[in-house]
CSV table of C-alpha atoms and ligand atoms in Angstrom, one decimal:
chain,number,residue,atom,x,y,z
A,240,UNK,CA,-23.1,17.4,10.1
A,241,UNK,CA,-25.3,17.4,13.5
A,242,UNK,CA,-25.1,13.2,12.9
A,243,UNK,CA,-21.5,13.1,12.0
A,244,UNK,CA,-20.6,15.3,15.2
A,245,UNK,CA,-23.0,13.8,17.4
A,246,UNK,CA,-21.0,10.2,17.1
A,247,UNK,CA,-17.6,11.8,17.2
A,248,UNK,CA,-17.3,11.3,21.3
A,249,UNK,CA,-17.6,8.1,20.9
A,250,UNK,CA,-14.4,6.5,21.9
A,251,UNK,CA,-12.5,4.2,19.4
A,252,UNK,CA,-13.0,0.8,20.0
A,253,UNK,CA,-10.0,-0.6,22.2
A,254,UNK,CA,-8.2,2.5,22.9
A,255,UNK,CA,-9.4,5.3,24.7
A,256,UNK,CA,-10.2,5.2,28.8
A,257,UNK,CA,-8.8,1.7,29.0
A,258,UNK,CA,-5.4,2.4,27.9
A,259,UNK,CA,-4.5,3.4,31.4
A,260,UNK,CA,-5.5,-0.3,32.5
A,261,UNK,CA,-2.7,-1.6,34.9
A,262,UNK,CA,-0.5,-3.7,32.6
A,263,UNK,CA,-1.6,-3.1,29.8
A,264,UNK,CA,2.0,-2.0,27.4
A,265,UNK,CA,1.8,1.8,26.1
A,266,UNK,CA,3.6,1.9,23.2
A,267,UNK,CA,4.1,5.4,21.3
A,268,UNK,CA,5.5,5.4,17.7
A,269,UNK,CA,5.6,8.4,15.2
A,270,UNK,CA,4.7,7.8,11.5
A,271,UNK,CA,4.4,9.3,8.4
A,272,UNK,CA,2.8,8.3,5.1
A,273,UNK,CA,3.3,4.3,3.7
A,274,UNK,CA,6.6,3.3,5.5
A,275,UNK,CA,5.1,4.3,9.6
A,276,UNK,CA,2.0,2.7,8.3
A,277,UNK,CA,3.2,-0.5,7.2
A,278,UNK,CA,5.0,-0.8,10.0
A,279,UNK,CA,2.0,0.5,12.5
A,280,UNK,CA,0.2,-2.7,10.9
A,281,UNK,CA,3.0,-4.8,11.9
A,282,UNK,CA,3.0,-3.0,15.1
A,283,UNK,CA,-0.9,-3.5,15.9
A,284,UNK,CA,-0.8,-7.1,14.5
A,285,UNK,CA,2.7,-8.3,17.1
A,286,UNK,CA,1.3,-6.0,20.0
A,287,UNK,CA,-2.3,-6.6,20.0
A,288,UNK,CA,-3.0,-6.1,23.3
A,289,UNK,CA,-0.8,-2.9,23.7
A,290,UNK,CA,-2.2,0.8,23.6
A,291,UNK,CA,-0.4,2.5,20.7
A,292,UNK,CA,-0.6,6.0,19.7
A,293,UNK,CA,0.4,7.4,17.1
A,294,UNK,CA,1.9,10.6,16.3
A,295,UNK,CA,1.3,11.4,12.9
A,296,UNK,CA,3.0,14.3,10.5
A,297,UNK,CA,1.3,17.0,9.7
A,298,UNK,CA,4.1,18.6,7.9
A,299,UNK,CA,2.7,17.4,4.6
A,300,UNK,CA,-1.1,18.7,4.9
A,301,UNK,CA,-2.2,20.8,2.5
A,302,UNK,CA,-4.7,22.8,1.5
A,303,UNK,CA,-6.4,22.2,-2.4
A,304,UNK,CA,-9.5,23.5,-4.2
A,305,UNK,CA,-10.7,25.0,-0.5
A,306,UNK,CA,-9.7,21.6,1.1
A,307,UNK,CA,-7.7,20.5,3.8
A,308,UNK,CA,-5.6,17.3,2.8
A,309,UNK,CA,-3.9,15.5,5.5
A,310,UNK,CA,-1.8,12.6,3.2
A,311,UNK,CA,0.3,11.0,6.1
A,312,UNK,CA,-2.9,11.0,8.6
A,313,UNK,CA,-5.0,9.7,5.9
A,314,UNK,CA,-2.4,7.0,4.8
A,315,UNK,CA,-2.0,5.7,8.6
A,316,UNK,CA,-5.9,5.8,8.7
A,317,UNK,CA,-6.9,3.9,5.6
A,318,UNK,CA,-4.1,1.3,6.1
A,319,UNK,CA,-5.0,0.4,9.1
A,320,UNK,CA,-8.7,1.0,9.0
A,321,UNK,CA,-8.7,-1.6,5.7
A,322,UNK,CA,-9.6,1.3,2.9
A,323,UNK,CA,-6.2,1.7,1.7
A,324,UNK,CA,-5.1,1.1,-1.9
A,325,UNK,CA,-2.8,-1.4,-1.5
A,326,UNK,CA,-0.5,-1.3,-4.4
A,327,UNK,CA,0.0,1.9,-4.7
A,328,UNK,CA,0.2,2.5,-0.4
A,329,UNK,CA,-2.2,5.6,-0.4
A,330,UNK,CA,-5.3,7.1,-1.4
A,331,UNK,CA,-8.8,5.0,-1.3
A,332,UNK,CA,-9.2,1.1,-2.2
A,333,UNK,CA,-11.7,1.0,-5.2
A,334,UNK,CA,-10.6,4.4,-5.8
A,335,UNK,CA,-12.5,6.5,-8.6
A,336,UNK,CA,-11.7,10.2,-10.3
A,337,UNK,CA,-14.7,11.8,-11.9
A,338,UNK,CA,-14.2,15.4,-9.4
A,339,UNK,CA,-10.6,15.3,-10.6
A,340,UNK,CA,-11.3,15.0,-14.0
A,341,UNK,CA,-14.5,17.6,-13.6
A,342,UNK,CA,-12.1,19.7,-12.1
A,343,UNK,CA,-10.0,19.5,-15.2
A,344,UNK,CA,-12.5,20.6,-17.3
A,345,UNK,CA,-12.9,23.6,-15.9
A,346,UNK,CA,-9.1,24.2,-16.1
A,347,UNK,CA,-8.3,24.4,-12.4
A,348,UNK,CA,-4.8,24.1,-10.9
A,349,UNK,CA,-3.3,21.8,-9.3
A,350,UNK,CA,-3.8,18.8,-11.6
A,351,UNK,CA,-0.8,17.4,-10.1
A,352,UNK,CA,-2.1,16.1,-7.5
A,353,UNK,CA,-4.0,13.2,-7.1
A,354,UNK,CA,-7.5,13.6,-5.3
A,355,UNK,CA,-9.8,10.8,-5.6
A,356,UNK,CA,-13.5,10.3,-5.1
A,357,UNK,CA,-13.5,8.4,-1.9
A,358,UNK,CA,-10.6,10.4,-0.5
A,359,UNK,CA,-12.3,13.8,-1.5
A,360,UNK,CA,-15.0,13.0,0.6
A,361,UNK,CA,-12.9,12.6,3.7
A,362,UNK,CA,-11.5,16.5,2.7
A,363,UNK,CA,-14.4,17.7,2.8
A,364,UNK,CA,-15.3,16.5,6.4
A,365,UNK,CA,-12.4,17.5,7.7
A,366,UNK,CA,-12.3,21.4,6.5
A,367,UNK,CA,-16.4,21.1,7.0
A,368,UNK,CA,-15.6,20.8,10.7
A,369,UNK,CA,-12.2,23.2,10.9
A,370,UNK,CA,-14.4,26.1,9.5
A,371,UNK,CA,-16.6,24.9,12.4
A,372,UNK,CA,-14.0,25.8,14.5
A,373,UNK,CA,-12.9,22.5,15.1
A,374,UNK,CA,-9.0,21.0,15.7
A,375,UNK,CA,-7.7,19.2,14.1
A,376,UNK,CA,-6.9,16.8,16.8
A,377,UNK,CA,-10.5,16.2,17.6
A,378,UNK,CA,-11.3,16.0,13.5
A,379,UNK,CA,-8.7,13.2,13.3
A,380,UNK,CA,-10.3,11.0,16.1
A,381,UNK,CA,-13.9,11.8,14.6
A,382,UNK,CA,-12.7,10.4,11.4
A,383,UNK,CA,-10.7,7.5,13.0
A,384,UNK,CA,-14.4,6.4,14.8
A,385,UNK,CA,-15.6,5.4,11.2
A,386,UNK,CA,-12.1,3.7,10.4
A,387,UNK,CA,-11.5,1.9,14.0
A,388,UNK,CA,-7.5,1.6,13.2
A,389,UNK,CA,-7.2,0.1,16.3
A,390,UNK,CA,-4.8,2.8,17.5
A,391,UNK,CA,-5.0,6.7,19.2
A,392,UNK,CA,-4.2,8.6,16.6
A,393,UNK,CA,-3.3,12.7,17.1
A,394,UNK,CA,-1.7,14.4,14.8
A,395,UNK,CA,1.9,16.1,16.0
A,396,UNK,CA,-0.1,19.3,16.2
A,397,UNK,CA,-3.1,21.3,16.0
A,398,UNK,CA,-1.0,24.6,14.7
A,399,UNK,CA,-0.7,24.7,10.8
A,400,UNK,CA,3.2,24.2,9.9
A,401,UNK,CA,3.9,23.4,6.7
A,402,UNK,CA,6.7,21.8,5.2
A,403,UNK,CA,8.7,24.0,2.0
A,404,UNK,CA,11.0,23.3,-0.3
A,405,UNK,CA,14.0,26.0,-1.9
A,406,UNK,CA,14.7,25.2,-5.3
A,407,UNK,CA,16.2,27.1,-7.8
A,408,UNK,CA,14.4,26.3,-12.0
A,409,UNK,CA,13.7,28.6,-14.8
A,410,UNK,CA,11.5,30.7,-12.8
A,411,UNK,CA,14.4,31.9,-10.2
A,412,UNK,CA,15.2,30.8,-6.9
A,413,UNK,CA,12.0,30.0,-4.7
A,414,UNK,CA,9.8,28.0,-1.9
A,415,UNK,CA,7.4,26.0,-3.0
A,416,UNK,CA,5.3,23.3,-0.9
A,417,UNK,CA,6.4,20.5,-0.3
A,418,UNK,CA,3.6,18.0,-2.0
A,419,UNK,CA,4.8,20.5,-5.3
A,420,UNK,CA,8.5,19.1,-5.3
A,421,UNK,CA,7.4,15.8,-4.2
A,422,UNK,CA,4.6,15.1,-6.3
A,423,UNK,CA,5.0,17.4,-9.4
A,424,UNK,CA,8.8,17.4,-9.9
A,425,UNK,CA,9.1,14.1,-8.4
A,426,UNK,CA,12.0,15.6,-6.0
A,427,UNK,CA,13.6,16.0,-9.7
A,428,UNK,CA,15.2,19.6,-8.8
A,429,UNK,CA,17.9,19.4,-6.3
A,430,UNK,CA,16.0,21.2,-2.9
A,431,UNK,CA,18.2,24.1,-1.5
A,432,UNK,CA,17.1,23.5,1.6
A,433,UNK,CA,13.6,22.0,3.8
A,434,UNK,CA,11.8,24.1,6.1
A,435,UNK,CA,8.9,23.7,8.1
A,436,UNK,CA,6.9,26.7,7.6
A,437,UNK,CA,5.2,28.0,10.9
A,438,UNK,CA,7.0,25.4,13.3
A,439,UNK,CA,8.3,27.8,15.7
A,440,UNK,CA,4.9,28.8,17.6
A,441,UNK,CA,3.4,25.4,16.8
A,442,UNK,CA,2.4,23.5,20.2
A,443,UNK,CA,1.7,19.6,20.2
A,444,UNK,CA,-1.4,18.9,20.0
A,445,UNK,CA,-3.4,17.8,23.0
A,446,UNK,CA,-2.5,14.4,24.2
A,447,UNK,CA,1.3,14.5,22.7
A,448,UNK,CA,3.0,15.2,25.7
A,449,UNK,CA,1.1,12.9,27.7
A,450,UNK,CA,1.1,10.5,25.8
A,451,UNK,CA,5.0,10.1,25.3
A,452,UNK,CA,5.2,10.8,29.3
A,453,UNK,CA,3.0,7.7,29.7
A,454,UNK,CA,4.8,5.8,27.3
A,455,UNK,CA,6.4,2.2,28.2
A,456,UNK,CA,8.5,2.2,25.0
A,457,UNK,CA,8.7,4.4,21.8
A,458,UNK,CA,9.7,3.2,18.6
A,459,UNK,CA,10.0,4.9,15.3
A,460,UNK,CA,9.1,3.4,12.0
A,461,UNK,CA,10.9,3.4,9.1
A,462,UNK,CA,9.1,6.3,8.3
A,463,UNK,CA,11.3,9.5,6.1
A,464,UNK,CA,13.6,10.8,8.7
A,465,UNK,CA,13.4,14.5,7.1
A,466,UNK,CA,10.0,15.3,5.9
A,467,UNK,CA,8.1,12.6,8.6
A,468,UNK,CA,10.1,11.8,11.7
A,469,UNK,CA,12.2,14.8,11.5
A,470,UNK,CA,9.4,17.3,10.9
A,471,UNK,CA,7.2,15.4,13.9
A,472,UNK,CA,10.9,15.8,16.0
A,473,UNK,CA,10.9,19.6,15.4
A,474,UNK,CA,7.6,20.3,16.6
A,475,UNK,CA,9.1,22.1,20.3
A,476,UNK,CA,8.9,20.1,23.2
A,477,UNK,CA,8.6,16.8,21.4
A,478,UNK,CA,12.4,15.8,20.7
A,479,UNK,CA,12.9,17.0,24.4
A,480,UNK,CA,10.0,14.6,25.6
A,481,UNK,CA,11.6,11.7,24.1
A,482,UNK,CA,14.6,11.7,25.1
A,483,UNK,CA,14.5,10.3,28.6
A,484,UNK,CA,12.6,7.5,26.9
A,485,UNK,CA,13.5,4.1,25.5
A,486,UNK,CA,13.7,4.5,21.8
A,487,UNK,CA,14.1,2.0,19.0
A,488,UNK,CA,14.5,2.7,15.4
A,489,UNK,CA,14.1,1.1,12.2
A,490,UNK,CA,16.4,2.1,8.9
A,491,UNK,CA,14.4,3.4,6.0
A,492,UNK,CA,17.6,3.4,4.3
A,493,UNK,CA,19.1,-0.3,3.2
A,494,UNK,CA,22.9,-1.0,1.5
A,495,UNK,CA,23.0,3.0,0.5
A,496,UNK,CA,19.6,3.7,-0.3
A,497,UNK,CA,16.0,4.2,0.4
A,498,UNK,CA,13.5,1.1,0.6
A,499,UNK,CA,10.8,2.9,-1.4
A,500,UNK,CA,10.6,6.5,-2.4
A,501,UNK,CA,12.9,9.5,-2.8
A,502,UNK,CA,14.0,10.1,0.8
A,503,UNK,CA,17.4,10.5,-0.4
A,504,UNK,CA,16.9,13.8,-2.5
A,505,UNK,CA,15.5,15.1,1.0
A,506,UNK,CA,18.6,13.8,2.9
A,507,UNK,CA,20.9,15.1,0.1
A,508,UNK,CA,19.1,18.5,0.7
A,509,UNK,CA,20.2,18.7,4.5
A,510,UNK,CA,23.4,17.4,3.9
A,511,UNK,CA,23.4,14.3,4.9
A,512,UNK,CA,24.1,10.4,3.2
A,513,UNK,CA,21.6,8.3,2.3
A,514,UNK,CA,23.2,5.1,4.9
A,515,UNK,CA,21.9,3.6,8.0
A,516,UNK,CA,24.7,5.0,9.7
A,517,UNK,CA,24.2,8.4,8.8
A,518,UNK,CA,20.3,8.6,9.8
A,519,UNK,CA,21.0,7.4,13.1
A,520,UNK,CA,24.0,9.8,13.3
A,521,UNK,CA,21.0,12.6,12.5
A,522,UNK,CA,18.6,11.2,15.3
A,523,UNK,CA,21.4,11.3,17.8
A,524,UNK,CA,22.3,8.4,20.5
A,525,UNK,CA,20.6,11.0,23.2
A,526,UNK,CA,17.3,10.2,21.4
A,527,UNK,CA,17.8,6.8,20.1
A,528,UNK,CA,18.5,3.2,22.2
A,529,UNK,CA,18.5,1.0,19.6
A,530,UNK,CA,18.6,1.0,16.2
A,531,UNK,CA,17.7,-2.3,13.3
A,532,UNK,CA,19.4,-2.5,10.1
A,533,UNK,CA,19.3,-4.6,7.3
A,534,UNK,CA,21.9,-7.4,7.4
A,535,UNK,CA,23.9,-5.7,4.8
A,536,UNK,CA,24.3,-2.5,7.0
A,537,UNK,CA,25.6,-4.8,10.2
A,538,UNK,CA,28.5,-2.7,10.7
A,539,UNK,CA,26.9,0.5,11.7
A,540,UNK,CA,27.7,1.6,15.3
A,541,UNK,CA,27.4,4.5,17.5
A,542,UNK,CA,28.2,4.8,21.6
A,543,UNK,CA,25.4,4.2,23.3
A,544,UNK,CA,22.9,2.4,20.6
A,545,UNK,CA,22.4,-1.1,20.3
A,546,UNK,CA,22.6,-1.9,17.0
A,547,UNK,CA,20.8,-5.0,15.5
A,548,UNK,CA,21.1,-6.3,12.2
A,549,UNK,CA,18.1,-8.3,10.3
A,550,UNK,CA,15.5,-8.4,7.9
A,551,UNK,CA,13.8,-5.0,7.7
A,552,UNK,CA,11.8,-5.2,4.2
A,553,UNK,CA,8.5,-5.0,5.0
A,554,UNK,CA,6.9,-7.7,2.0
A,555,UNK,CA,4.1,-8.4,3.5
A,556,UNK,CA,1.7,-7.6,7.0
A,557,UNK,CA,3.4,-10.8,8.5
A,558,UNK,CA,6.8,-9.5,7.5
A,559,UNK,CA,6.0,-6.3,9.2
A,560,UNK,CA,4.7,-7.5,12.2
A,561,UNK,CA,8.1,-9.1,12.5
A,562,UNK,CA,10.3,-6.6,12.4
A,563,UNK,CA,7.7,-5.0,15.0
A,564,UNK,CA,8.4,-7.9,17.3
A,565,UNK,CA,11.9,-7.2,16.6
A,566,UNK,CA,11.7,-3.4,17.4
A,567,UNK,CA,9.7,-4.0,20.9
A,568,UNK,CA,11.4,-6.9,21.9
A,569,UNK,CA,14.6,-4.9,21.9
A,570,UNK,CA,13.0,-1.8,23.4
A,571,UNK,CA,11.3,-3.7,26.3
A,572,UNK,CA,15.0,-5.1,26.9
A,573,UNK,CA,16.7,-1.9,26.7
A,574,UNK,CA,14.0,-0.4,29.0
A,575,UNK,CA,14.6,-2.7,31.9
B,102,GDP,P1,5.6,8.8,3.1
B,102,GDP,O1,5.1,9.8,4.0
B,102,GDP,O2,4.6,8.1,2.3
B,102,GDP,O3,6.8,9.2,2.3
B,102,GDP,O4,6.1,7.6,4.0
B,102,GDP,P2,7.0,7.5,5.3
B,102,GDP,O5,7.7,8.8,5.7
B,102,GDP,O6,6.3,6.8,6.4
B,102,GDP,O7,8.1,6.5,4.8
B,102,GDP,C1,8.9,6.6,3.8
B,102,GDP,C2,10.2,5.8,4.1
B,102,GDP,O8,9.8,4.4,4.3
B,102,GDP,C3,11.1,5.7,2.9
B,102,GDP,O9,12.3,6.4,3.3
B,102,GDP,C4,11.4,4.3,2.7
B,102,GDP,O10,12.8,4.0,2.5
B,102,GDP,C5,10.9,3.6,3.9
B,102,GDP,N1,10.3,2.3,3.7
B,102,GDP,C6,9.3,2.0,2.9
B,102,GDP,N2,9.1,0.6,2.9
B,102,GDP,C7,10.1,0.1,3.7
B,102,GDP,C8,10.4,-1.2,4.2
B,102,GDP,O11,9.7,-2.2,3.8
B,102,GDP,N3,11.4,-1.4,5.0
B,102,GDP,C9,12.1,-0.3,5.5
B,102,GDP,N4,13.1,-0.5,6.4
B,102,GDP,N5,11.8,1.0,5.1
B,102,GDP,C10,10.8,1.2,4.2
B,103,CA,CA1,4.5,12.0,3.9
């Protein structure tokens, strides 16, 4: 422990101090799990020279067998630290179960819930140093010093709010986690309604603010624009902090439907469509500037967005950084 927490002031490699360097681009961007860090490798690969940070969700964390899981941190870490599982877009690379399946044995709950070797090692630091008393701000960056993702990345806050889901099954009407309707039912029962448990006293954690202040440009992934984006944009004082900024979005939602994943059950649940148009009707022209959409959504408008239409599948890192040349291009134009 005394090794581990002796290295964590060391700053990450290309961030830190220098990102106040006299023009050098700051570039802010909030992210999720697989889509913000996809893009965020795009981002870092077109924008090399640039100081990104990234505010991550912390709406999905959890906390299982005693340990604090942080999936959309850990995604954005791994990916762009080189550990991530490729294929399936989280957890570890070269991934093993034998504590999962030990775990089984002894007939404890959650099995759902896919916890590998590698990964469970990472848990462990992290609660190892909240019951040390510990944010989780300054776990995040300890953690990031092994990884060296090339980015400053703080998690939307330090204050535990969790996301919930209403559902109504066999066992009555009820919240349940989040990870429980995503990951065990598969989003399969219709949610009631989303809330993000603990939200309303939650601060941003330490550097937030400051950061988006400092900011040249922001630009939002195609991350899920209810349980990610939306849950970061609840978080008070963040929405608010944005909106004098130049912001550019990127659809997670192509010709009526989700690129990857379920993110329509959680629009669905807050009542609106699954369409390009309708998530950048949610974010609001007073937060966003301009908005890309895939060629097959080129009619969406709203007053006061510039609306581009291109290629927004993200195949491959090159791909990616594409579209991120795309988004800042746009946002460095809009910001002039
Ligand atoms: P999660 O936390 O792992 O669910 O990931 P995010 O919240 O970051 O992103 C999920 C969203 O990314 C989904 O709504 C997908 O539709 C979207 N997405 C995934 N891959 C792509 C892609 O290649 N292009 C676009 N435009 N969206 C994508
Ligand atoms: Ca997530």
């Amino acid at each position: 422990m005394t090794g581990f927490l002796a290295v964590k002031l060391t700053p990450q490699t290309g961030v830190s101090e220098a990102g106040g360097r006299l023009g050098r681009m700051h570039i802010v961007s909030l992210a999720g799990g697989i889509g913000g860090a996809r893009f965020l490798r795009g981002l870092r690969a077109t924008a090399p020279d640039a100081q990104i940070t990234v505010i991550g969700n912390t709406g999905d964390d959890i906390t299982l067998f005693g340990l604090r899981v942080c999936p959309d941190l850990d995604t954005v870490m791994y990916t762009l630290g080189h550990g991530i599982d490729e294929e399936q877009g989280w957890g570890r690379a070269k991934e093993s179960h034998v504590v999962k399946e030990e775990l089984a044995a002894y007939g404890v709950e959650p099995q759902w819930f896919g916890l590998g070797d590698r990964d469970f090692a990472t848990h462990i630091v992290r609660s190892q140093m909240l019951e040390a008393g510990y944010p989780l701000s300054q776990i995040t960056r300890a953690l990031c010093v092994r990884w060296q993702p090339g980015v400053r990345l703080l998690p939307m806050s330090d204050d535990r709010c969790e996301t919930h889901v209403v559902i109504s099954d066999e066992q009555g009407r009820r919240a349940i986690h989040f990870q429980e309707w995503w990951v065990r039912l598969r989003a399969s029962v219709p949610a009631e309604s989303i809330a993000l448990v603990g939200v309303d006293t939650a601060r941003p954690a330490p550097g937030v603010l400051e950061a988006i202040e400092e900011a040249d440009v922001v630009i939002l992934p195609p991350s899920n624009p209810v349980v990610s984006i939306g849950t970061i944009l609840q978080v008070p004082g963040i929405r608010d902090a944005l909106l004098p900024k130049t912001v550019v979005g990127v659809s997670p939602i192509v010709g009526g439907a989700p690129v990857r994943g379920m993110a329509d059950a959680c629009l669905t649940a807050i009542g609106v469509e699954t369409t390009a148009q309708a998530v950048l009707d949610l974010y609001g022209a007073d937060l966003i500037d301009g908005w890309l959409v895939a060629p097959e959504d080129e009619g969406v408008a709203l007053d006061g967005v510039r609306v581009v239409a291109g290629p927004i599948i993200m195949h491959d890192v090159d791909a990616a950084a594409d579209i991120a040349r795309t988004a800042l291009d746009l946002a460095q134009e809009l910001a002039r």
